[in-house]
Amino acid sequence: MLFHVRMDVHLPHDLDPDVRADTVAREKAYSQRLQRAGKWPHLWRIAGEYSNISVFDVDSADELHDLLSALPLFPHMTIKVTPLATHPSKVTDALV
């Protein structure tokens, strides 16, 4: 199942710099593991924002929830999930 996910990060301004650096490093490592595993095939930064647009390829909404809630930045995110379906005018099966 494919899901379009928008993630907006809202870190507290008074967050300890060491905690921030550790959290961001853990987030990067975790997200890269998911990308290498094929669960997170598309990740784009939204220019000018601490936000991204992603596509997840998972077996279920429950799996997506588990992956998202395990993100180290999850407590500081607003997340919007949209399930995706194949469009009838699509020419190819390749995700671009």
PDB file of N, CA and C in Angstrom:
ATOM      1  N   MET A   1       0.843  -1.178   0.000  1.00  0.00           N
ATOM      2  CA  MET A   1       0.000   0.000   0.000  1.00  0.00           C
ATOM      3  C   MET A   1       0.887   1.239   0.000  1.00  0.00           C
ATOM      4  N   LEU A   2       0.510   2.191  -0.817  1.00  0.00           N
ATOM      5  CA  LEU A   2       1.253   3.445  -0.877  1.00  0.00           C
ATOM      6  C   LEU A   2       0.507   4.535  -0.113  1.00  0.00           C
ATOM      7  N   PHE A   3       1.283   5.329   0.604  1.00  0.00           N
ATOM      8  CA  PHE A   3       0.736   6.450   1.363  1.00  0.00           C
ATOM      9  C   PHE A   3       1.565   7.696   1.100  1.00  0.00           C
ATOM     10  N   HIS A   4       0.886   8.804   0.844  1.00  0.00           N
ATOM     11  CA  HIS A   4       1.507  10.123   0.760  1.00  0.00           C
ATOM     12  C   HIS A   4       1.476  10.688   2.179  1.00  0.00           C
ATOM     13  N   VAL A   5       2.629  11.112   2.666  1.00  0.00           N
ATOM     14  CA  VAL A   5       2.717  11.592   4.046  1.00  0.00           C
ATOM     15  C   VAL A   5       3.408  12.949   4.061  1.00  0.00           C
ATOM     16  N   ARG A   6       2.759  13.924   4.660  1.00  0.00           N
ATOM     17  CA  ARG A   6       3.391  15.221   4.907  1.00  0.00           C
ATOM     18  C   ARG A   6       3.736  15.288   6.383  1.00  0.00           C
ATOM     19  N   MET A   7       4.990  15.633   6.663  1.00  0.00           N
ATOM     20  CA  MET A   7       5.453  15.769   8.045  1.00  0.00           C
ATOM     21  C   MET A   7       5.978  17.182   8.256  1.00  0.00           C
ATOM     22  N   ASP A   8       5.424  17.869   9.234  1.00  0.00           N
ATOM     23  CA  ASP A   8       5.867  19.206   9.626  1.00  0.00           C
ATOM     24  C   ASP A   8       6.457  19.100  11.020  1.00  0.00           C
ATOM     25  N   VAL A   9       7.707  19.522  11.156  1.00  0.00           N
ATOM     26  CA  VAL A   9       8.417  19.412  12.431  1.00  0.00           C
ATOM     27  C   VAL A   9       8.324  20.735  13.185  1.00  0.00           C
ATOM     28  N   HIS A  10       8.024  20.641  14.484  1.00  0.00           N
ATOM     29  CA  HIS A  10       7.881  21.820  15.347  1.00  0.00           C
ATOM     30  C   HIS A  10       8.702  21.589  16.622  1.00  0.00           C
ATOM     31  N   LEU A  11      10.026  21.717  16.506  1.00  0.00           N
ATOM     32  CA  LEU A  11      10.873  21.547  17.691  1.00  0.00           C
ATOM     33  C   LEU A  11      10.730  22.758  18.613  1.00  0.00           C
ATOM     34  N   PRO A  12      10.678  22.524  19.915  1.00  0.00           N
ATOM     35  CA  PRO A  12      10.600  23.647  20.849  1.00  0.00           C
ATOM     36  C   PRO A  12      11.853  24.527  20.725  1.00  0.00           C
ATOM     37  N   HIS A  13      11.659  25.823  20.777  1.00  0.00           N
ATOM     38  CA  HIS A  13      12.781  26.751  20.649  1.00  0.00           C
ATOM     39  C   HIS A  13      13.756  26.633  21.815  1.00  0.00           C
ATOM     40  N   ASP A  14      13.264  26.190  22.963  1.00  0.00           N
ATOM     41  CA  ASP A  14      14.129  26.090  24.137  1.00  0.00           C
ATOM     42  C   ASP A  14      14.686  24.680  24.344  1.00  0.00           C
ATOM     43  N   LEU A  15      14.584  23.821  23.327  1.00  0.00           N
ATOM     44  CA  LEU A  15      15.103  22.461  23.427  1.00  0.00           C
ATOM     45  C   LEU A  15      16.622  22.510  23.564  1.00  0.00           C
ATOM     46  N   ASP A  16      17.146  21.757  24.515  1.00  0.00           N
ATOM     47  CA  ASP A  16      18.589  21.697  24.728  1.00  0.00           C
ATOM     48  C   ASP A  16      19.290  21.346  23.411  1.00  0.00           C
ATOM     49  N   PRO A  17      20.322  22.087  23.037  1.00  0.00           N
ATOM     50  CA  PRO A  17      21.006  21.836  21.755  1.00  0.00           C
ATOM     51  C   PRO A  17      21.561  20.415  21.629  1.00  0.00           C
ATOM     52  N   ASP A  18      22.026  19.830  22.726  1.00  0.00           N
ATOM     53  CA  ASP A  18      22.538  18.457  22.670  1.00  0.00           C
ATOM     54  C   ASP A  18      21.405  17.461  22.438  1.00  0.00           C
ATOM     55  N   VAL A  19      20.266  17.690  23.058  1.00  0.00           N
ATOM     56  CA  VAL A  19      19.095  16.824  22.860  1.00  0.00           C
ATOM     57  C   VAL A  19      18.622  16.949  21.417  1.00  0.00           C
ATOM     58  N   ARG A  20      18.586  18.170  20.925  1.00  0.00           N
ATOM     59  CA  ARG A  20      18.184  18.406  19.533  1.00  0.00           C
ATOM     60  C   ARG A  20      19.100  17.666  18.572  1.00  0.00           C
ATOM     61  N   ALA A  21      20.410  17.823  18.739  1.00  0.00           N
ATOM     62  CA  ALA A  21      21.377  17.179  17.843  1.00  0.00           C
ATOM     63  C   ALA A  21      21.249  15.660  17.895  1.00  0.00           C
ATOM     64  N   ASP A  22      21.078  15.104  19.080  1.00  0.00           N
ATOM     65  CA  ASP A  22      20.923  13.652  19.229  1.00  0.00           C
ATOM     66  C   ASP A  22      19.638  13.164  18.554  1.00  0.00           C
ATOM     67  N   THR A  23      18.550  13.884  18.769  1.00  0.00           N
ATOM     68  CA  THR A  23      17.265  13.493  18.186  1.00  0.00           C
ATOM     69  C   THR A  23      17.315  13.546  16.669  1.00  0.00           C
ATOM     70  N   VAL A  24      17.888  14.598  16.119  1.00  0.00           N
ATOM     71  CA  VAL A  24      17.984  14.752  14.669  1.00  0.00           C
ATOM     72  C   VAL A  24      18.887  13.663  14.076  1.00  0.00           C
ATOM     73  N   ALA A  25      19.971  13.324  14.751  1.00  0.00           N
ATOM     74  CA  ALA A  25      20.869  12.258  14.274  1.00  0.00           C
ATOM     75  C   ALA A  25      20.164  10.903  14.282  1.00  0.00           C
ATOM     76  N   ARG A  26      19.415  10.616  15.348  1.00  0.00           N
ATOM     77  CA  ARG A  26      18.664   9.353  15.407  1.00  0.00           C
ATOM     78  C   ARG A  26      17.576   9.304  14.343  1.00  0.00           C
ATOM     79  N   GLU A  27      16.931  10.441  14.096  1.00  0.00           N
ATOM     80  CA  GLU A  27      15.908  10.543  13.053  1.00  0.00           C
ATOM     81  C   GLU A  27      16.505  10.220  11.682  1.00  0.00           C
ATOM     82  N   LYS A  28      17.657  10.812  11.394  1.00  0.00           N
ATOM     83  CA  LYS A  28      18.310  10.577  10.102  1.00  0.00           C
ATOM     84  C   LYS A  28      18.671   9.101   9.936  1.00  0.00           C
ATOM     85  N   ALA A  29      19.263   8.498  10.955  1.00  0.00           N
ATOM     86  CA  ALA A  29      19.656   7.084  10.880  1.00  0.00           C
ATOM     87  C   ALA A  29      18.439   6.185  10.679  1.00  0.00           C
ATOM     88  N   TYR A  30      17.377   6.437  11.426  1.00  0.00           N
ATOM     89  CA  TYR A  30      16.159   5.623  11.323  1.00  0.00           C
ATOM     90  C   TYR A  30      15.516   5.776   9.945  1.00  0.00           C
ATOM     91  N   SER A  31      15.404   7.009   9.473  1.00  0.00           N
ATOM     92  CA  SER A  31      14.768   7.230   8.166  1.00  0.00           C
ATOM     93  C   SER A  31      15.588   6.594   7.050  1.00  0.00           C
ATOM     94  N   GLN A  32      16.891   6.629   7.162  1.00  0.00           N
ATOM     95  CA  GLN A  32      17.728   6.011   6.133  1.00  0.00           C
ATOM     96  C   GLN A  32      17.605   4.489   6.158  1.00  0.00           C
ATOM     97  N   ARG A  33      17.430   3.893   7.332  1.00  0.00           N
ATOM     98  CA  ARG A  33      17.186   2.441   7.409  1.00  0.00           C
ATOM     99  C   ARG A  33      15.883   2.086   6.690  1.00  0.00           C
ATOM    100  N   LEU A  34      14.843   2.890   6.920  1.00  0.00           N
ATOM    101  CA  LEU A  34      13.555   2.630   6.261  1.00  0.00           C
ATOM    102  C   LEU A  34      13.666   2.821   4.748  1.00  0.00           C
ATOM    103  N   GLN A  35      14.444   3.807   4.314  1.00  0.00           N
ATOM    104  CA  GLN A  35      14.636   4.015   2.881  1.00  0.00           C
ATOM    105  C   GLN A  35      15.366   2.824   2.259  1.00  0.00           C
ATOM    106  N   ARG A  36      16.427   2.379   2.893  1.00  0.00           N
ATOM    107  CA  ARG A  36      17.190   1.232   2.375  1.00  0.00           C
ATOM    108  C   ARG A  36      16.350  -0.044   2.353  1.00  0.00           C
ATOM    109  N   ALA A  37      15.404  -0.162   3.276  1.00  0.00           N
ATOM    110  CA  ALA A  37      14.535  -1.342   3.343  1.00  0.00           C
ATOM    111  C   ALA A  37      13.391  -1.272   2.320  1.00  0.00           C
ATOM    112  N   GLY A  38      13.263  -0.137   1.622  1.00  0.00           N
ATOM    113  CA  GLY A  38      12.214   0.016   0.621  1.00  0.00           C
ATOM    114  C   GLY A  38      10.877   0.468   1.174  1.00  0.00           C
ATOM    115  N   LYS A  39      10.817   0.742   2.468  1.00  0.00           N
ATOM    116  CA  LYS A  39       9.562   1.182   3.085  1.00  0.00           C
ATOM    117  C   LYS A  39       9.289   2.660   2.835  1.00  0.00           C
ATOM    118  N   TRP A  40      10.352   3.437   2.564  1.00  0.00           N
ATOM    119  CA  TRP A  40      10.249   4.889   2.411  1.00  0.00           C
ATOM    120  C   TRP A  40      10.933   5.258   1.093  1.00  0.00           C
ATOM    121  N   PRO A  41      10.307   4.918  -0.055  1.00  0.00           N
ATOM    122  CA  PRO A  41      10.990   5.086  -1.333  1.00  0.00           C
ATOM    123  C   PRO A  41      11.142   6.528  -1.822  1.00  0.00           C
ATOM    124  N   HIS A  42      10.336   7.438  -1.315  1.00  0.00           N
ATOM    125  CA  HIS A  42      10.418   8.834  -1.781  1.00  0.00           C
ATOM    126  C   HIS A  42      10.384   9.779  -0.588  1.00  0.00           C
ATOM    127  N   LEU A  43      11.324  10.743  -0.613  1.00  0.00           N
ATOM    128  CA  LEU A  43      11.439  11.730   0.461  1.00  0.00           C
ATOM    129  C   LEU A  43      11.885  13.048  -0.159  1.00  0.00           C
ATOM    130  N   TRP A  44      11.052  14.073  -0.019  1.00  0.00           N
ATOM    131  CA  TRP A  44      11.371  15.393  -0.547  1.00  0.00           C
ATOM    132  C   TRP A  44      11.222  16.441   0.550  1.00  0.00           C
ATOM    133  N   ARG A  45      12.176  17.332   0.627  1.00  0.00           N
ATOM    134  CA  ARG A  45      12.078  18.479   1.524  1.00  0.00           C
ATOM    135  C   ARG A  45      11.158  19.514   0.885  1.00  0.00           C
ATOM    136  N   ILE A  46      10.370  20.189   1.700  1.00  0.00           N
ATOM    137  CA  ILE A  46       9.562  21.305   1.227  1.00  0.00           C
ATOM    138  C   ILE A  46      10.406  22.558   1.420  1.00  0.00           C
ATOM    139  N   ALA A  47      10.735  23.206   0.326  1.00  0.00           N
ATOM    140  CA  ALA A  47      11.632  24.363   0.368  1.00  0.00           C
ATOM    141  C   ALA A  47      11.120  25.428   1.333  1.00  0.00           C
ATOM    142  N   GLY A  48      12.019  25.886   2.185  1.00  0.00           N
ATOM    143  CA  GLY A  48      11.698  26.972   3.107  1.00  0.00           C
ATOM    144  C   GLY A  48      10.968  26.562   4.369  1.00  0.00           C
ATOM    145  N   GLU A  49      10.750  25.259   4.564  1.00  0.00           N
ATOM    146  CA  GLU A  49      10.036  24.786   5.746  1.00  0.00           C
ATOM    147  C   GLU A  49      10.800  23.632   6.381  1.00  0.00           C
ATOM    148  N   TYR A  50      10.556  23.372   7.654  1.00  0.00           N
ATOM    149  CA  TYR A  50      11.090  22.178   8.302  1.00  0.00           C
ATOM    150  C   TYR A  50      10.021  21.105   8.136  1.00  0.00           C
ATOM    151  N   SER A  51       9.852  20.669   6.881  1.00  0.00           N
ATOM    152  CA  SER A  51       8.770  19.771   6.496  1.00  0.00           C
ATOM    153  C   SER A  51       9.235  18.899   5.342  1.00  0.00           C
ATOM    154  N   ASN A  52       8.531  17.781   5.159  1.00  0.00           N
ATOM    155  CA  ASN A  52       8.800  16.942   3.998  1.00  0.00           C
ATOM    156  C   ASN A  52       7.515  16.333   3.479  1.00  0.00           C
ATOM    157  N   ILE A  53       7.608  15.920   2.225  1.00  0.00           N
ATOM    158  CA  ILE A  53       6.578  15.115   1.579  1.00  0.00           C
ATOM    159  C   ILE A  53       7.233  13.776   1.288  1.00  0.00           C
ATOM    160  N   SER A  54       6.585  12.705   1.669  1.00  0.00           N
ATOM    161  CA  SER A  54       7.147  11.370   1.499  1.00  0.00           C
ATOM    162  C   SER A  54       6.111  10.426   0.923  1.00  0.00           C
ATOM    163  N   VAL A  55       6.598   9.350   0.333  1.00  0.00           N
ATOM    164  CA  VAL A  55       5.754   8.234  -0.059  1.00  0.00           C
ATOM    165  C   VAL A  55       6.280   7.016   0.677  1.00  0.00           C
ATOM    166  N   PHE A  56       5.387   6.336   1.381  1.00  0.00           N
ATOM    167  CA  PHE A  56       5.721   5.095   2.073  1.00  0.00           C
ATOM    168  C   PHE A  56       5.073   3.934   1.332  1.00  0.00           C
ATOM    169  N   ASP A  57       5.780   2.825   1.265  1.00  0.00           N
ATOM    170  CA  ASP A  57       5.286   1.600   0.629  1.00  0.00           C
ATOM    171  C   ASP A  57       5.277   0.510   1.703  1.00  0.00           C
ATOM    172  N   VAL A  58       4.114   0.296   2.295  1.00  0.00           N
ATOM    173  CA  VAL A  58       3.981  -0.609   3.442  1.00  0.00           C
ATOM    174  C   VAL A  58       2.821  -1.581   3.224  1.00  0.00           C
ATOM    175  N   ASP A  59       2.729  -2.575   4.081  1.00  0.00           N
ATOM    176  CA  ASP A  59       1.691  -3.596   3.942  1.00  0.00           C
ATOM    177  C   ASP A  59       0.322  -3.155   4.468  1.00  0.00           C
ATOM    178  N   SER A  60       0.310  -2.176   5.380  1.00  0.00           N
ATOM    179  CA  SER A  60      -0.965  -1.784   5.983  1.00  0.00           C
ATOM    180  C   SER A  60      -0.846  -0.406   6.631  1.00  0.00           C
ATOM    181  N   ALA A  61      -1.992   0.158   6.946  1.00  0.00           N
ATOM    182  CA  ALA A  61      -2.021   1.421   7.683  1.00  0.00           C
ATOM    183  C   ALA A  61      -1.428   1.236   9.077  1.00  0.00           C
ATOM    184  N   ASP A  62      -1.631   0.062   9.657  1.00  0.00           N
ATOM    185  CA  ASP A  62      -1.050  -0.205  10.974  1.00  0.00           C
ATOM    186  C   ASP A  62       0.477  -0.190  10.918  1.00  0.00           C
ATOM    187  N   GLU A  63       1.049  -0.790   9.854  1.00  0.00           N
ATOM    188  CA  GLU A  63       2.509  -0.761   9.720  1.00  0.00           C
ATOM    189  C   GLU A  63       2.993   0.668   9.558  1.00  0.00           C
ATOM    190  N   LEU A  64       2.300   1.457   8.747  1.00  0.00           N
ATOM    191  CA  LEU A  64       2.684   2.855   8.579  1.00  0.00           C
ATOM    192  C   LEU A  64       2.657   3.578   9.916  1.00  0.00           C
ATOM    193  N   HIS A  65       1.593   3.383  10.673  1.00  0.00           N
ATOM    194  CA  HIS A  65       1.492   4.036  11.984  1.00  0.00           C
ATOM    195  C   HIS A  65       2.671   3.641  12.881  1.00  0.00           C
ATOM    196  N   ASP A  66       3.005   2.364  12.895  1.00  0.00           N
ATOM    197  CA  ASP A  66       4.129   1.904  13.722  1.00  0.00           C
ATOM    198  C   ASP A  66       5.441   2.552  13.285  1.00  0.00           C
ATOM    199  N   LEU A  67       5.679   2.644  11.968  1.00  0.00           N
ATOM    200  CA  LEU A  67       6.911   3.260  11.472  1.00  0.00           C
ATOM    201  C   LEU A  67       6.966   4.746  11.806  1.00  0.00           C
ATOM    202  N   LEU A  68       5.844   5.443  11.595  1.00  0.00           N
ATOM    203  CA  LEU A  68       5.819   6.882  11.869  1.00  0.00           C
ATOM    204  C   LEU A  68       5.960   7.182  13.359  1.00  0.00           C
ATOM    205  N   SER A  69       5.271   6.420  14.182  1.00  0.00           N
ATOM    206  CA  SER A  69       5.311   6.704  15.623  1.00  0.00           C
ATOM    207  C   SER A  69       6.665   6.355  16.239  1.00  0.00           C
ATOM    208  N   ALA A  70       7.489   5.587  15.518  1.00  0.00           N
ATOM    209  CA  ALA A  70       8.838   5.267  16.000  1.00  0.00           C
ATOM    210  C   ALA A  70       9.869   6.319  15.589  1.00  0.00           C
ATOM    211  N   LEU A  71       9.464   7.290  14.767  1.00  0.00           N
ATOM    212  CA  LEU A  71      10.392   8.359  14.388  1.00  0.00           C
ATOM    213  C   LEU A  71      10.800   9.143  15.640  1.00  0.00           C
ATOM    214  N   PRO A  72      12.084   9.377  15.842  1.00  0.00           N
ATOM    215  CA  PRO A  72      12.506  10.140  17.015  1.00  0.00           C
ATOM    216  C   PRO A  72      11.881  11.541  17.101  1.00  0.00           C
ATOM    217  N   LEU A  73      11.576  12.146  15.962  1.00  0.00           N
ATOM    218  CA  LEU A  73      10.950  13.470  15.965  1.00  0.00           C
ATOM    219  C   LEU A  73       9.423  13.409  16.059  1.00  0.00           C
ATOM    220  N   PHE A  74       8.840  12.223  16.098  1.00  0.00           N
ATOM    221  CA  PHE A  74       7.388  12.065  16.096  1.00  0.00           C
ATOM    222  C   PHE A  74       6.677  12.946  17.136  1.00  0.00           C
ATOM    223  N   PRO A  75       7.195  13.045  18.376  1.00  0.00           N
ATOM    224  CA  PRO A  75       6.485  13.887  19.357  1.00  0.00           C
ATOM    225  C   PRO A  75       6.412  15.361  18.965  1.00  0.00           C
ATOM    226  N   HIS A  76       7.243  15.760  18.006  1.00  0.00           N
ATOM    227  CA  HIS A  76       7.307  17.169  17.601  1.00  0.00           C
ATOM    228  C   HIS A  76       6.777  17.380  16.192  1.00  0.00           C
ATOM    229  N   MET A  77       5.981  16.450  15.689  1.00  0.00           N
ATOM    230  CA  MET A  77       5.506  16.532  14.310  1.00  0.00           C
ATOM    231  C   MET A  77       3.989  16.658  14.222  1.00  0.00           C
ATOM    232  N   THR A  78       3.575  17.349  13.175  1.00  0.00           N
ATOM    233  CA  THR A  78       2.209  17.271  12.704  1.00  0.00           C
ATOM    234  C   THR A  78       2.291  16.446  11.424  1.00  0.00           C
ATOM    235  N   ILE A  79       1.505  15.375  11.336  1.00  0.00           N
ATOM    236  CA  ILE A  79       1.584  14.452  10.202  1.00  0.00           C
ATOM    237  C   ILE A  79       0.218  14.335   9.554  1.00  0.00           C
ATOM    238  N   LYS A  80       0.205  14.410   8.223  1.00  0.00           N
ATOM    239  CA  LYS A  80      -1.019  14.190   7.456  1.00  0.00           C
ATOM    240  C   LYS A  80      -0.767  13.033   6.496  1.00  0.00           C
ATOM    241  N   VAL A  81      -1.603  12.001   6.581  1.00  0.00           N
ATOM    242  CA  VAL A  81      -1.461  10.798   5.768  1.00  0.00           C
ATOM    243  C   VAL A  81      -2.603  10.720   4.763  1.00  0.00           C
ATOM    244  N   THR A  82      -2.252  10.431   3.506  1.00  0.00           N
ATOM    245  CA  THR A  82      -3.241  10.244   2.457  1.00  0.00           C
ATOM    246  C   THR A  82      -2.972   8.910   1.776  1.00  0.00           C
ATOM    247  N   PRO A  83      -3.923   7.960   1.829  1.00  0.00           N
ATOM    248  CA  PRO A  83      -3.749   6.706   1.099  1.00  0.00           C
ATOM    249  C   PRO A  83      -3.792   6.972  -0.409  1.00  0.00           C
ATOM    250  N   LEU A  84      -2.972   6.235  -1.153  1.00  0.00           N
ATOM    251  CA  LEU A  84      -2.912   6.417  -2.598  1.00  0.00           C
ATOM    252  C   LEU A  84      -3.470   5.195  -3.324  1.00  0.00           C
ATOM    253  N   ALA A  85      -4.086   5.435  -4.468  1.00  0.00           N
ATOM    254  CA  ALA A  85      -4.605   4.373  -5.329  1.00  0.00           C
ATOM    255  C   ALA A  85      -4.114   4.632  -6.753  1.00  0.00           C
ATOM    256  N   THR A  86      -4.046   3.589  -7.539  1.00  0.00           N
ATOM    257  CA  THR A  86      -3.608   3.717  -8.927  1.00  0.00           C
ATOM    258  C   THR A  86      -4.609   4.546  -9.719  1.00  0.00           C
ATOM    259  N   HIS A  87      -4.093   5.467 -10.516  1.00  0.00           N
ATOM    260  CA  HIS A  87      -4.943   6.310 -11.359  1.00  0.00           C
ATOM    261  C   HIS A  87      -5.230   5.566 -12.661  1.00  0.00           C
ATOM    262  N   PRO A  88      -6.471   5.601 -13.148  1.00  0.00           N
ATOM    263  CA  PRO A  88      -6.808   4.850 -14.366  1.00  0.00           C
ATOM    264  C   PRO A  88      -6.092   5.344 -15.632  1.00  0.00           C
ATOM    265  N   SER A  89      -5.548   6.549 -15.626  1.00  0.00           N
ATOM    266  CA  SER A  89      -4.838   7.077 -16.788  1.00  0.00           C
ATOM    267  C   SER A  89      -3.329   6.853 -16.720  1.00  0.00           C
ATOM    268  N   LYS A  90      -2.872   6.178 -15.683  1.00  0.00           N
ATOM    269  CA  LYS A  90      -1.448   5.945 -15.507  1.00  0.00           C
ATOM    270  C   LYS A  90      -0.910   5.052 -16.634  1.00  0.00           C
ATOM    271  N   VAL A  91       0.229   5.444 -17.218  1.00  0.00           N
ATOM    272  CA  VAL A  91       0.801   4.732 -18.346  1.00  0.00           C
ATOM    273  C   VAL A  91       1.730   3.611 -17.915  1.00  0.00           C
ATOM    274  N   THR A  92       2.455   3.791 -16.823  1.00  0.00           N
ATOM    275  CA  THR A  92       3.467   2.827 -16.401  1.00  0.00           C
ATOM    276  C   THR A  92       3.312   2.466 -14.934  1.00  0.00           C
ATOM    277  N   ASP A  93       3.884   1.352 -14.540  1.00  0.00           N
ATOM    278  CA  ASP A  93       3.861   0.945 -13.145  1.00  0.00           C
ATOM    279  C   ASP A  93       4.991   1.574 -12.339  1.00  0.00           C
ATOM    280  N   ALA A  94       5.942   2.191 -13.003  1.00  0.00           N
ATOM    281  CA  ALA A  94       7.095   2.766 -12.307  1.00  0.00           C
ATOM    282  C   ALA A  94       6.687   4.010 -11.533  1.00  0.00           C
ATOM    283  N   LEU A  95       7.117   4.067 -10.259  1.00  0.00           N
ATOM    284  CA  LEU A  95       6.903   5.275  -9.454  1.00  0.00           C
ATOM    285  C   LEU A  95       7.958   6.289  -9.830  1.00  0.00           C
ATOM    286  N   VAL A  96       7.567   7.487 -10.112  1.00  0.00           N
ATOM    287  CA  VAL A  96       8.527   8.528 -10.487  1.00  0.00           C
ATOM    288  C   VAL A  96       8.481   9.624  -9.458  1.00  0.00           C
TER     289      VAL A  96
END
